[in-house]
Amino acid sequence: MPLRPYLSIIYNTSNLDISGFIRSFVLDISITQRLTDAATNVAVKIRDDEMKFQNDPTFNGIGDTLDVELFYENATPDKKLDAGVFYLDRVELSAPPDVLALRALNYPLNQALRTKKTRTWSSTTLSGIVSAIATEHGLSVSGTREPVNFTNWEQSDKSDLEFLMDLAQDFDHVFRFDSLGRLYFHSWELLDNAANSWSFNKDDLLARPSLRFTSADSGTYRNFTTNYDDGSPGTANLIDTFVYSTDSITGSTTYESFAQAQLGVRGLWRRTNSLRRSVEFTIEGDGRVNLGQNFAIAGYGTFDGNYQIQELRNSLSNNGWVTEIKGRKLYEEFPS
């Protein structure tokens, strides 16, 4: 007998459980996560022909909080997706028929995170910068950072959100907010080297949406270079021997040391080449499948191999709960 999925929503700071009330009105709900996006977002469409939500004073709109879970009743093993707390960022009403579309993000919509700043981070580390910014905003930190040392690193007219995204790109880390609302800042190399969490074959996949493998060479580079100046200028280099391209690219950032530049050249490669081999497929809804996990897929010949989850979309509709996975193939580029 197929498992029956359920939706749980705790609304606003009053911890009002509207799950039973809202289920019959929800047309669909989707929770989307990407390794390259700081925020997880949830989108909910609600049928409101009787104006129950439009006229409800409890429904305040922007800034309201939603605590969202998807689960199967009495399922073994427990496949519950505890997506965490979301902050309502966008509300749309379309009619007729009356449909409310809600979008929420999993980090606080406070102005401080988005206020542009100019300052110099001196005599500190990557972990030190991340922890200091988190403390300023009352946030906790998760993930493991590379041991990067800074003499002077500029935050020039950038919000803390922008600055953290730039740090992640420039030093080959993942930055996002996790399901507990913590600031997750983690070495991408450690993700790449982690053991596989899953193995998928044709029997595990749903027919719709259909599986798709992609291999592309357009826009890729073979040779990567970043510059550093520690008093004696030099470069860090990397060669991707898995592409047909013979093009070269040099990063625009000048690093303080060779160690920094090594991370920078990997980040440069990741932004251009890492997604050239990818796979997309759908499985029955499963909250145990997490962003950034590595997995093996088999049964497709030369497309078989090890991949890493780059994007997850869990959606619940009249057709049930499905988990859509987008992954990139793992392969090792070579420093030169």
mmCIF file of C-alpha atoms in Angstrom:
data_model
loop_
_atom_site.group_PDB
_atom_site.id
_atom_site.type_symbol
_atom_site.label_atom_id
_atom_site.label_comp_id
_atom_site.label_asym_id
_atom_site.label_seq_id
_atom_site.Cartn_x
_atom_site.Cartn_y
_atom_site.Cartn_z
ATOM 1 C CA MET A 1 0.000 0.000 0.000
ATOM 2 C CA PRO A 2 1.491 3.373 -0.989
ATOM 3 C CA LEU A 3 2.577 5.632 1.852
ATOM 4 C CA ARG A 4 0.375 8.654 2.419
ATOM 5 C CA PRO A 5 2.291 11.924 2.815
ATOM 6 C CA TYR A 6 1.293 14.639 5.268
ATOM 7 C CA LEU A 7 2.069 18.328 5.618
ATOM 8 C CA SER A 8 2.665 20.074 8.939
ATOM 9 C CA ILE A 9 2.762 23.877 9.213
ATOM 10 C CA ILE A 10 3.212 25.785 12.465
ATOM 11 C CA TYR A 11 2.306 29.399 11.761
ATOM 12 C CA ASN A 12 3.831 32.509 13.271
ATOM 13 C CA THR A 13 5.406 33.161 16.648
ATOM 14 C CA SER A 14 2.228 32.045 18.433
ATOM 15 C CA ASN A 15 3.109 28.453 17.435
ATOM 16 C CA LEU A 16 -0.341 28.015 15.920
ATOM 17 C CA ASP A 17 -0.604 24.578 14.308
ATOM 18 C CA ILE A 18 -2.665 25.162 11.172
ATOM 19 C CA SER A 19 -1.829 21.784 9.621
ATOM 20 C CA GLY A 20 -5.295 20.267 9.866
ATOM 21 C CA PHE A 21 -7.001 23.470 8.796
ATOM 22 C CA ILE A 22 -4.768 24.250 5.839
ATOM 23 C CA ARG A 23 -4.326 20.791 4.282
ATOM 24 C CA SER A 24 -7.599 20.865 2.392
ATOM 25 C CA PHE A 25 -6.768 24.288 0.918
ATOM 26 C CA VAL A 26 -3.141 23.752 -0.129
ATOM 27 C CA LEU A 27 -2.846 23.190 -3.880
ATOM 28 C CA ASP A 28 0.858 22.446 -3.724
ATOM 29 C CA ILE A 29 3.960 23.171 -1.684
ATOM 30 C CA SER A 30 7.592 22.993 -2.748
ATOM 31 C CA ILE A 31 10.827 23.347 -0.792
ATOM 32 C CA THR A 32 13.875 24.162 -2.920
ATOM 33 C CA GLN A 33 17.518 24.046 -1.836
ATOM 34 C CA ARG A 34 20.644 24.815 -3.879
ATOM 35 C CA LEU A 35 24.260 24.590 -2.780
ATOM 36 C CA THR A 36 24.988 27.878 -4.527
ATOM 37 C CA ASP A 37 22.101 29.786 -2.872
ATOM 38 C CA ALA A 38 22.301 31.104 0.680
ATOM 39 C CA ALA A 39 18.607 30.522 1.316
ATOM 40 C CA THR A 40 16.252 27.579 1.130
ATOM 41 C CA ASN A 41 12.869 28.740 -0.125
ATOM 42 C CA VAL A 42 9.397 27.359 0.320
ATOM 43 C CA ALA A 43 6.537 28.150 -2.059
ATOM 44 C CA VAL A 44 2.915 27.450 -1.100
ATOM 45 C CA LYS A 45 -0.225 27.862 -3.195
ATOM 46 C CA ILE A 46 -3.477 28.068 -1.238
ATOM 47 C CA ARG A 47 -6.993 28.001 -2.655
ATOM 48 C CA ASP A 48 -8.922 30.786 -0.904
ATOM 49 C CA ASP A 49 -12.280 31.071 -2.682
ATOM 50 C CA GLU A 50 -14.038 31.579 0.661
ATOM 51 C CA MET A 51 -11.477 34.218 1.746
ATOM 52 C CA LYS A 52 -10.642 32.331 4.922
ATOM 53 C CA PHE A 53 -7.011 33.466 4.785
ATOM 54 C CA GLN A 54 -7.555 36.913 3.302
ATOM 55 C CA ASN A 55 -9.911 37.819 6.159
ATOM 56 C CA ASP A 56 -8.012 36.042 8.950
ATOM 57 C CA PRO A 57 -6.267 38.567 11.286
ATOM 58 C CA THR A 58 -3.750 35.850 12.200
ATOM 59 C CA PHE A 59 -2.420 36.025 8.653
ATOM 60 C CA ASN A 60 -0.219 39.109 8.869
ATOM 61 C CA GLY A 61 1.884 38.692 5.758
ATOM 62 C CA ILE A 62 5.529 39.682 5.223
ATOM 63 C CA GLY A 63 7.799 38.595 8.080
ATOM 64 C CA ASP A 64 5.455 35.916 9.427
ATOM 65 C CA THR A 65 7.113 32.595 10.202
ATOM 66 C CA LEU A 66 6.280 29.108 8.972
ATOM 67 C CA ASP A 67 7.694 25.908 10.465
ATOM 68 C CA VAL A 68 7.291 23.288 7.721
ATOM 69 C CA GLU A 69 7.505 19.479 7.795
ATOM 70 C CA LEU A 70 6.685 16.763 5.262
ATOM 71 C CA PHE A 71 6.300 13.209 6.531
ATOM 72 C CA TYR A 72 4.660 9.819 6.099
ATOM 73 C CA GLU A 73 2.503 8.562 8.949
ATOM 74 C CA ASN A 74 3.979 5.499 10.690
ATOM 75 C CA ALA A 75 6.670 5.114 8.021
ATOM 76 C CA THR A 76 9.671 2.859 8.669
ATOM 77 C CA PRO A 77 12.296 4.129 8.240
ATOM 78 C CA ASP A 78 11.238 7.651 9.150
ATOM 79 C CA LYS A 79 11.580 9.781 5.999
ATOM 80 C CA LYS A 80 10.415 13.038 7.589
ATOM 81 C CA LEU A 81 11.674 16.282 6.070
ATOM 82 C CA ASP A 82 12.029 18.889 8.816
ATOM 83 C CA ALA A 83 12.688 21.906 6.644
ATOM 84 C CA GLY A 84 12.922 24.329 9.582
ATOM 85 C CA VAL A 85 11.599 27.845 10.105
ATOM 86 C CA PHE A 86 10.885 30.125 7.149
ATOM 87 C CA TYR A 87 10.198 33.858 7.023
ATOM 88 C CA LEU A 88 7.467 35.034 4.673
ATOM 89 C CA ASP A 89 9.101 37.176 2.000
ATOM 90 C CA ARG A 90 6.457 37.481 -0.729
ATOM 91 C CA VAL A 91 2.657 37.229 -0.901
ATOM 92 C CA GLU A 92 0.617 37.222 -4.106
ATOM 93 C CA LEU A 93 -3.142 36.995 -4.602
ATOM 94 C CA SER A 94 -4.515 36.057 -8.005
ATOM 95 C CA ALA A 95 -8.186 35.810 -8.950
ATOM 96 C CA PRO A 96 -10.440 34.308 -10.098
ATOM 97 C CA PRO A 97 -10.262 31.787 -8.588
ATOM 98 C CA ASP A 98 -8.713 33.233 -5.434
ATOM 99 C CA VAL A 99 -5.266 31.687 -4.991
ATOM 100 C CA LEU A 100 -2.691 32.904 -2.493
ATOM 101 C CA ALA A 101 0.936 32.256 -3.432
ATOM 102 C CA LEU A 102 3.364 32.498 -0.534
ATOM 103 C CA ARG A 103 7.153 32.482 -0.721
ATOM 104 C CA ALA A 104 9.313 32.226 2.374
ATOM 105 C CA LEU A 105 13.071 32.063 3.036
ATOM 106 C CA ASN A 106 14.914 30.299 5.834
ATOM 107 C CA TYR A 107 16.804 33.292 7.201
ATOM 108 C CA PRO A 108 15.548 36.369 9.089
ATOM 109 C CA LEU A 109 14.503 39.283 6.921
ATOM 110 C CA ASN A 110 16.408 41.787 9.058
ATOM 111 C CA GLN A 111 17.924 44.904 7.573
ATOM 112 C CA ALA A 112 21.298 44.396 9.259
ATOM 113 C CA LEU A 113 22.141 41.374 7.092
ATOM 114 C CA ARG A 114 21.496 43.448 3.978
ATOM 115 C CA THR A 115 23.139 46.724 5.048
ATOM 116 C CA LYS A 116 26.228 47.588 3.003
ATOM 117 C CA LYS A 117 29.455 47.994 4.965
ATOM 118 C CA THR A 118 33.075 48.886 4.333
ATOM 119 C CA ARG A 119 35.651 47.481 6.728
ATOM 120 C CA THR A 120 38.974 45.650 6.839
ATOM 121 C CA TRP A 121 39.368 42.232 8.402
ATOM 122 C CA SER A 122 42.905 42.170 9.822
ATOM 123 C CA SER A 123 45.039 39.410 11.363
ATOM 124 C CA THR A 124 42.262 36.843 11.387
ATOM 125 C CA THR A 125 41.146 33.593 9.760
ATOM 126 C CA LEU A 126 38.281 32.503 7.544
ATOM 127 C CA SER A 127 36.623 30.866 10.548
ATOM 128 C CA GLY A 128 37.220 34.063 12.522
ATOM 129 C CA ILE A 129 35.434 36.212 9.943
ATOM 130 C CA VAL A 130 32.488 33.827 9.643
ATOM 131 C CA SER A 131 32.108 33.526 13.424
ATOM 132 C CA ALA A 132 32.358 37.290 13.945
ATOM 133 C CA ILE A 133 29.651 38.042 11.382
ATOM 134 C CA ALA A 134 27.421 35.309 12.806
ATOM 135 C CA THR A 135 27.831 36.738 16.321
ATOM 136 C CA GLU A 136 26.941 40.241 15.099
ATOM 137 C CA HIS A 137 23.594 38.898 13.899
ATOM 138 C CA GLY A 138 22.884 36.524 16.789
ATOM 139 C CA LEU A 139 23.459 33.433 14.648
ATOM 140 C CA SER A 140 25.271 30.152 15.221
ATOM 141 C CA VAL A 141 27.768 28.589 12.810
ATOM 142 C CA SER A 142 27.924 25.083 11.324
ATOM 143 C CA GLY A 143 30.246 23.398 8.835
ATOM 144 C CA THR A 144 34.031 23.028 8.647
ATOM 145 C CA ARG A 145 36.252 25.737 7.160
ATOM 146 C CA GLU A 146 39.694 25.474 5.588
ATOM 147 C CA PRO A 147 42.511 27.006 7.716
ATOM 148 C CA VAL A 148 42.787 30.263 5.752
ATOM 149 C CA ASN A 149 44.773 33.133 7.314
ATOM 150 C CA PHE A 150 44.259 36.797 6.405
ATOM 151 C CA THR A 151 46.555 39.770 6.887
ATOM 152 C CA ASN A 152 44.088 42.367 5.579
ATOM 153 C CA TRP A 153 40.947 41.454 3.630
ATOM 154 C CA GLU A 154 38.525 44.123 2.482
ATOM 155 C CA GLN A 155 34.754 44.149 2.787
ATOM 156 C CA SER A 156 34.115 47.049 0.435
ATOM 157 C CA ASP A 157 30.560 48.420 0.212
ATOM 158 C CA LYS A 158 29.023 44.967 0.582
ATOM 159 C CA SER A 159 26.348 43.638 2.892
ATOM 160 C CA ASP A 160 27.339 40.766 5.146
ATOM 161 C CA LEU A 161 25.260 38.433 2.956
ATOM 162 C CA GLU A 162 27.097 39.588 -0.166
ATOM 163 C CA PHE A 163 30.475 39.427 1.551
ATOM 164 C CA LEU A 164 29.936 35.880 2.808
ATOM 165 C CA MET A 165 28.827 34.761 -0.661
ATOM 166 C CA ASP A 166 31.970 36.314 -2.154
ATOM 167 C CA LEU A 167 34.186 34.684 0.490
ATOM 168 C CA ALA A 168 32.614 31.317 -0.282
ATOM 169 C CA GLN A 169 33.205 31.698 -4.025
ATOM 170 C CA ASP A 170 36.717 33.122 -3.680
ATOM 171 C CA PHE A 171 37.858 30.404 -1.245
ATOM 172 C CA ASP A 172 35.918 27.377 -2.560
ATOM 173 C CA HIS A 173 33.391 27.017 0.245
ATOM 174 C CA VAL A 174 29.638 26.539 0.455
ATOM 175 C CA PHE A 175 27.690 29.283 2.237
ATOM 176 C CA ARG A 176 24.027 28.927 3.103
ATOM 177 C CA PHE A 177 21.621 28.836 6.039
ATOM 178 C CA ASP A 178 20.883 25.320 7.278
ATOM 179 C CA SER A 179 17.554 23.890 8.502
ATOM 180 C CA LEU A 180 18.318 25.029 12.072
ATOM 181 C CA GLY A 181 18.877 28.619 10.940
ATOM 182 C CA ARG A 182 22.631 28.412 11.439
ATOM 183 C CA LEU A 183 25.163 30.013 9.139
ATOM 184 C CA TYR A 184 26.594 27.008 7.281
ATOM 185 C CA PHE A 185 30.069 27.667 5.866
ATOM 186 C CA HIS A 186 31.817 24.501 4.716
ATOM 187 C CA SER A 187 34.797 23.473 2.597
ATOM 188 C CA TRP A 188 33.663 22.233 -0.806
ATOM 189 C CA GLU A 189 36.703 19.959 -1.000
ATOM 190 C CA LEU A 190 35.512 18.141 2.127
ATOM 191 C CA LEU A 191 32.096 17.632 0.511
ATOM 192 C CA ASP A 192 33.740 16.278 -2.637
ATOM 193 C CA ASN A 193 35.831 13.775 -0.663
ATOM 194 C CA ALA A 194 33.000 12.479 1.542
ATOM 195 C CA ALA A 195 31.800 8.888 1.162
ATOM 196 C CA ASN A 196 28.655 8.148 -0.851
ATOM 197 C CA SER A 197 25.450 8.376 1.166
ATOM 198 C CA TRP A 198 23.184 6.794 -1.454
ATOM 199 C CA SER A 199 23.161 4.357 -4.366
ATOM 200 C CA PHE A 200 20.430 4.716 -6.984
ATOM 201 C CA ASN A 201 19.454 2.477 -9.891
ATOM 202 C CA LYS A 202 16.556 2.367 -12.331
ATOM 203 C CA ASP A 203 14.229 0.729 -9.806
ATOM 204 C CA ASP A 204 14.592 3.692 -7.419
ATOM 205 C CA LEU A 205 13.602 6.354 -9.939
ATOM 206 C CA LEU A 206 10.135 7.641 -10.808
ATOM 207 C CA ALA A 207 9.065 7.951 -14.433
ATOM 208 C CA ARG A 208 7.982 11.588 -14.108
ATOM 209 C CA PRO A 209 9.751 13.935 -14.323
ATOM 210 C CA SER A 210 12.013 11.738 -16.412
ATOM 211 C CA LEU A 211 15.719 11.190 -15.804
ATOM 212 C CA ARG A 212 18.157 13.307 -17.801
ATOM 213 C CA PHE A 213 21.950 13.167 -18.068
ATOM 214 C CA THR A 214 23.808 16.146 -19.551
ATOM 215 C CA SER A 215 27.409 16.455 -20.683
ATOM 216 C CA ALA A 216 28.503 19.794 -22.153
ATOM 217 C CA ASP A 217 31.774 21.479 -23.049
ATOM 218 C CA SER A 218 30.613 24.961 -24.026
ATOM 219 C CA GLY A 219 31.851 27.682 -21.701
ATOM 220 C CA THR A 220 34.467 25.475 -20.037
ATOM 221 C CA TYR A 221 38.205 26.045 -19.637
ATOM 222 C CA ARG A 222 41.233 23.765 -19.468
ATOM 223 C CA ASN A 223 43.730 26.027 -17.700
ATOM 224 C CA PHE A 224 43.002 28.062 -14.572
ATOM 225 C CA THR A 225 45.211 30.672 -12.910
ATOM 226 C CA THR A 226 44.920 32.875 -9.840
ATOM 227 C CA ASN A 227 47.422 35.513 -8.741
ATOM 228 C CA TYR A 228 48.835 36.186 -5.301
ATOM 229 C CA ASP A 229 51.252 38.730 -3.859
ATOM 230 C CA ASP A 230 52.947 37.969 -0.565
ATOM 231 C CA GLY A 231 55.814 40.328 -1.320
ATOM 232 C CA SER A 232 56.933 38.092 -4.156
ATOM 233 C CA PRO A 233 54.162 37.806 -6.793
ATOM 234 C CA GLY A 234 53.219 34.357 -8.039
ATOM 235 C CA THR A 235 50.394 32.194 -9.364
ATOM 236 C CA ALA A 236 48.429 29.075 -8.511
ATOM 237 C CA ASN A 237 47.394 26.924 -11.464
ATOM 238 C CA LEU A 238 45.007 24.089 -12.217
ATOM 239 C CA ILE A 239 44.382 21.952 -15.320
ATOM 240 C CA ASP A 240 41.093 20.221 -16.119
ATOM 241 C CA THR A 241 42.047 17.351 -18.435
ATOM 242 C CA PHE A 242 38.447 16.118 -18.753
ATOM 243 C CA VAL A 243 37.318 18.904 -21.104
ATOM 244 C CA TYR A 244 37.900 19.323 -24.833
ATOM 245 C CA SER A 245 38.390 23.052 -24.464
ATOM 246 C CA THR A 246 41.913 24.452 -24.673
ATOM 247 C CA ASP A 247 40.907 27.879 -23.319
ATOM 248 C CA SER A 248 42.507 29.512 -20.299
ATOM 249 C CA ILE A 249 41.081 31.816 -17.631
ATOM 250 C CA THR A 250 42.693 33.970 -14.951
ATOM 251 C CA GLY A 251 40.788 35.084 -11.862
ATOM 252 C CA SER A 252 40.351 38.775 -11.057
ATOM 253 C CA THR A 253 41.133 38.473 -7.329
ATOM 254 C CA THR A 254 44.693 38.945 -6.076
ATOM 255 C CA TYR A 255 45.279 36.770 -3.028
ATOM 256 C CA GLU A 256 47.621 37.336 -0.113
ATOM 257 C CA SER A 257 49.384 33.963 -0.257
ATOM 258 C CA PHE A 258 49.873 30.843 -2.335
ATOM 259 C CA ALA A 259 47.630 28.879 0.063
ATOM 260 C CA GLN A 260 44.809 31.362 -0.521
ATOM 261 C CA ALA A 261 45.379 31.297 -4.283
ATOM 262 C CA GLN A 262 45.165 27.486 -4.335
ATOM 263 C CA LEU A 263 41.663 27.665 -2.884
ATOM 264 C CA GLY A 264 40.884 30.529 -5.245
ATOM 265 C CA VAL A 265 41.841 28.573 -8.347
ATOM 266 C CA ARG A 266 39.610 25.689 -7.260
ATOM 267 C CA GLY A 267 36.767 28.136 -6.736
ATOM 268 C CA LEU A 268 37.370 29.554 -10.215
ATOM 269 C CA TRP A 269 37.239 26.055 -11.709
ATOM 270 C CA ARG A 270 34.077 25.240 -9.779
ATOM 271 C CA ARG A 271 32.208 28.289 -11.063
ATOM 272 C CA THR A 272 32.909 27.425 -14.707
ATOM 273 C CA ASN A 273 33.490 23.680 -15.137
ATOM 274 C CA SER A 274 32.070 21.700 -12.240
ATOM 275 C CA LEU A 275 28.522 21.397 -13.608
ATOM 276 C CA ARG A 276 29.496 20.264 -17.109
ATOM 277 C CA ARG A 277 28.408 16.682 -16.322
ATOM 278 C CA SER A 278 25.099 16.465 -14.514
ATOM 279 C CA VAL A 279 22.067 14.305 -13.845
ATOM 280 C CA GLU A 280 18.458 15.078 -12.917
ATOM 281 C CA PHE A 281 15.940 12.531 -11.644
ATOM 282 C CA THR A 282 13.043 12.054 -9.255
ATOM 283 C CA ILE A 283 12.435 9.641 -6.388
ATOM 284 C CA GLU A 284 9.605 9.068 -3.943
ATOM 285 C CA GLY A 285 9.671 11.817 -1.313
ATOM 286 C CA ASP A 286 12.437 11.234 1.220
ATOM 287 C CA GLY A 287 13.597 13.797 3.766
ATOM 288 C CA ARG A 288 16.747 11.789 4.518
ATOM 289 C CA VAL A 289 18.261 12.847 1.194
ATOM 290 C CA ASN A 290 20.292 15.984 1.885
ATOM 291 C CA LEU A 291 21.901 18.723 -0.131
ATOM 292 C CA GLY A 292 25.628 18.167 -0.712
ATOM 293 C CA GLN A 293 25.508 14.398 -0.211
ATOM 294 C CA ASN A 294 27.413 12.197 -2.650
ATOM 295 C CA PHE A 295 25.728 9.275 -4.379
ATOM 296 C CA ALA A 296 26.335 6.566 -6.945
ATOM 297 C CA ILE A 297 24.002 5.907 -9.862
ATOM 298 C CA ALA A 298 24.096 2.719 -11.931
ATOM 299 C CA GLY A 299 22.344 1.126 -14.879
ATOM 300 C CA TYR A 300 23.129 3.780 -17.488
ATOM 301 C CA GLY A 301 26.442 2.652 -18.965
ATOM 302 C CA THR A 302 28.977 5.414 -19.451
ATOM 303 C CA PHE A 303 26.799 7.794 -17.435
ATOM 304 C CA ASP A 304 27.227 5.663 -14.304
ATOM 305 C CA GLY A 305 29.424 7.059 -11.564
ATOM 306 C CA ASN A 306 29.606 9.162 -8.437
ATOM 307 C CA TYR A 307 27.672 12.408 -8.230
ATOM 308 C CA GLN A 308 27.000 15.154 -5.694
ATOM 309 C CA ILE A 309 23.582 16.669 -4.937
ATOM 310 C CA GLN A 310 23.576 20.319 -6.047
ATOM 311 C CA GLU A 311 19.846 20.979 -5.847
ATOM 312 C CA LEU A 312 16.879 19.391 -4.083
ATOM 313 C CA ARG A 313 13.229 20.133 -4.641
ATOM 314 C CA ASN A 314 10.698 18.432 -2.390
ATOM 315 C CA SER A 315 7.141 19.005 -3.567
ATOM 316 C CA LEU A 316 3.750 17.863 -2.321
ATOM 317 C CA SER A 317 0.615 17.987 -4.473
ATOM 318 C CA ASN A 318 -2.371 15.823 -5.340
ATOM 319 C CA ASN A 319 0.109 13.498 -7.038
ATOM 320 C CA GLY A 320 1.952 12.862 -3.776
ATOM 321 C CA TRP A 321 5.350 13.801 -2.384
ATOM 322 C CA VAL A 322 8.357 13.621 -4.688
ATOM 323 C CA THR A 323 12.023 14.561 -4.292
ATOM 324 C CA GLU A 324 13.706 15.958 -7.398
ATOM 325 C CA ILE A 325 17.503 15.670 -7.405
ATOM 326 C CA LYS A 326 20.044 17.530 -9.511
ATOM 327 C CA GLY A 327 23.614 16.302 -9.200
ATOM 328 C CA ARG A 328 27.016 16.959 -10.731
ATOM 329 C CA LYS A 329 29.472 14.230 -11.591
ATOM 330 C CA LEU A 330 32.492 14.064 -9.317
ATOM 331 C CA TYR A 331 35.879 14.022 -10.990
ATOM 332 C CA GLU A 332 39.315 15.251 -10.017
ATOM 333 C CA GLU A 333 40.976 18.160 -11.755
ATOM 334 C CA PHE A 334 44.758 18.462 -11.448
ATOM 335 C CA PRO A 335 46.904 21.264 -9.984
ATOM 336 C CA SER A 336 49.805 22.083 -12.295
#
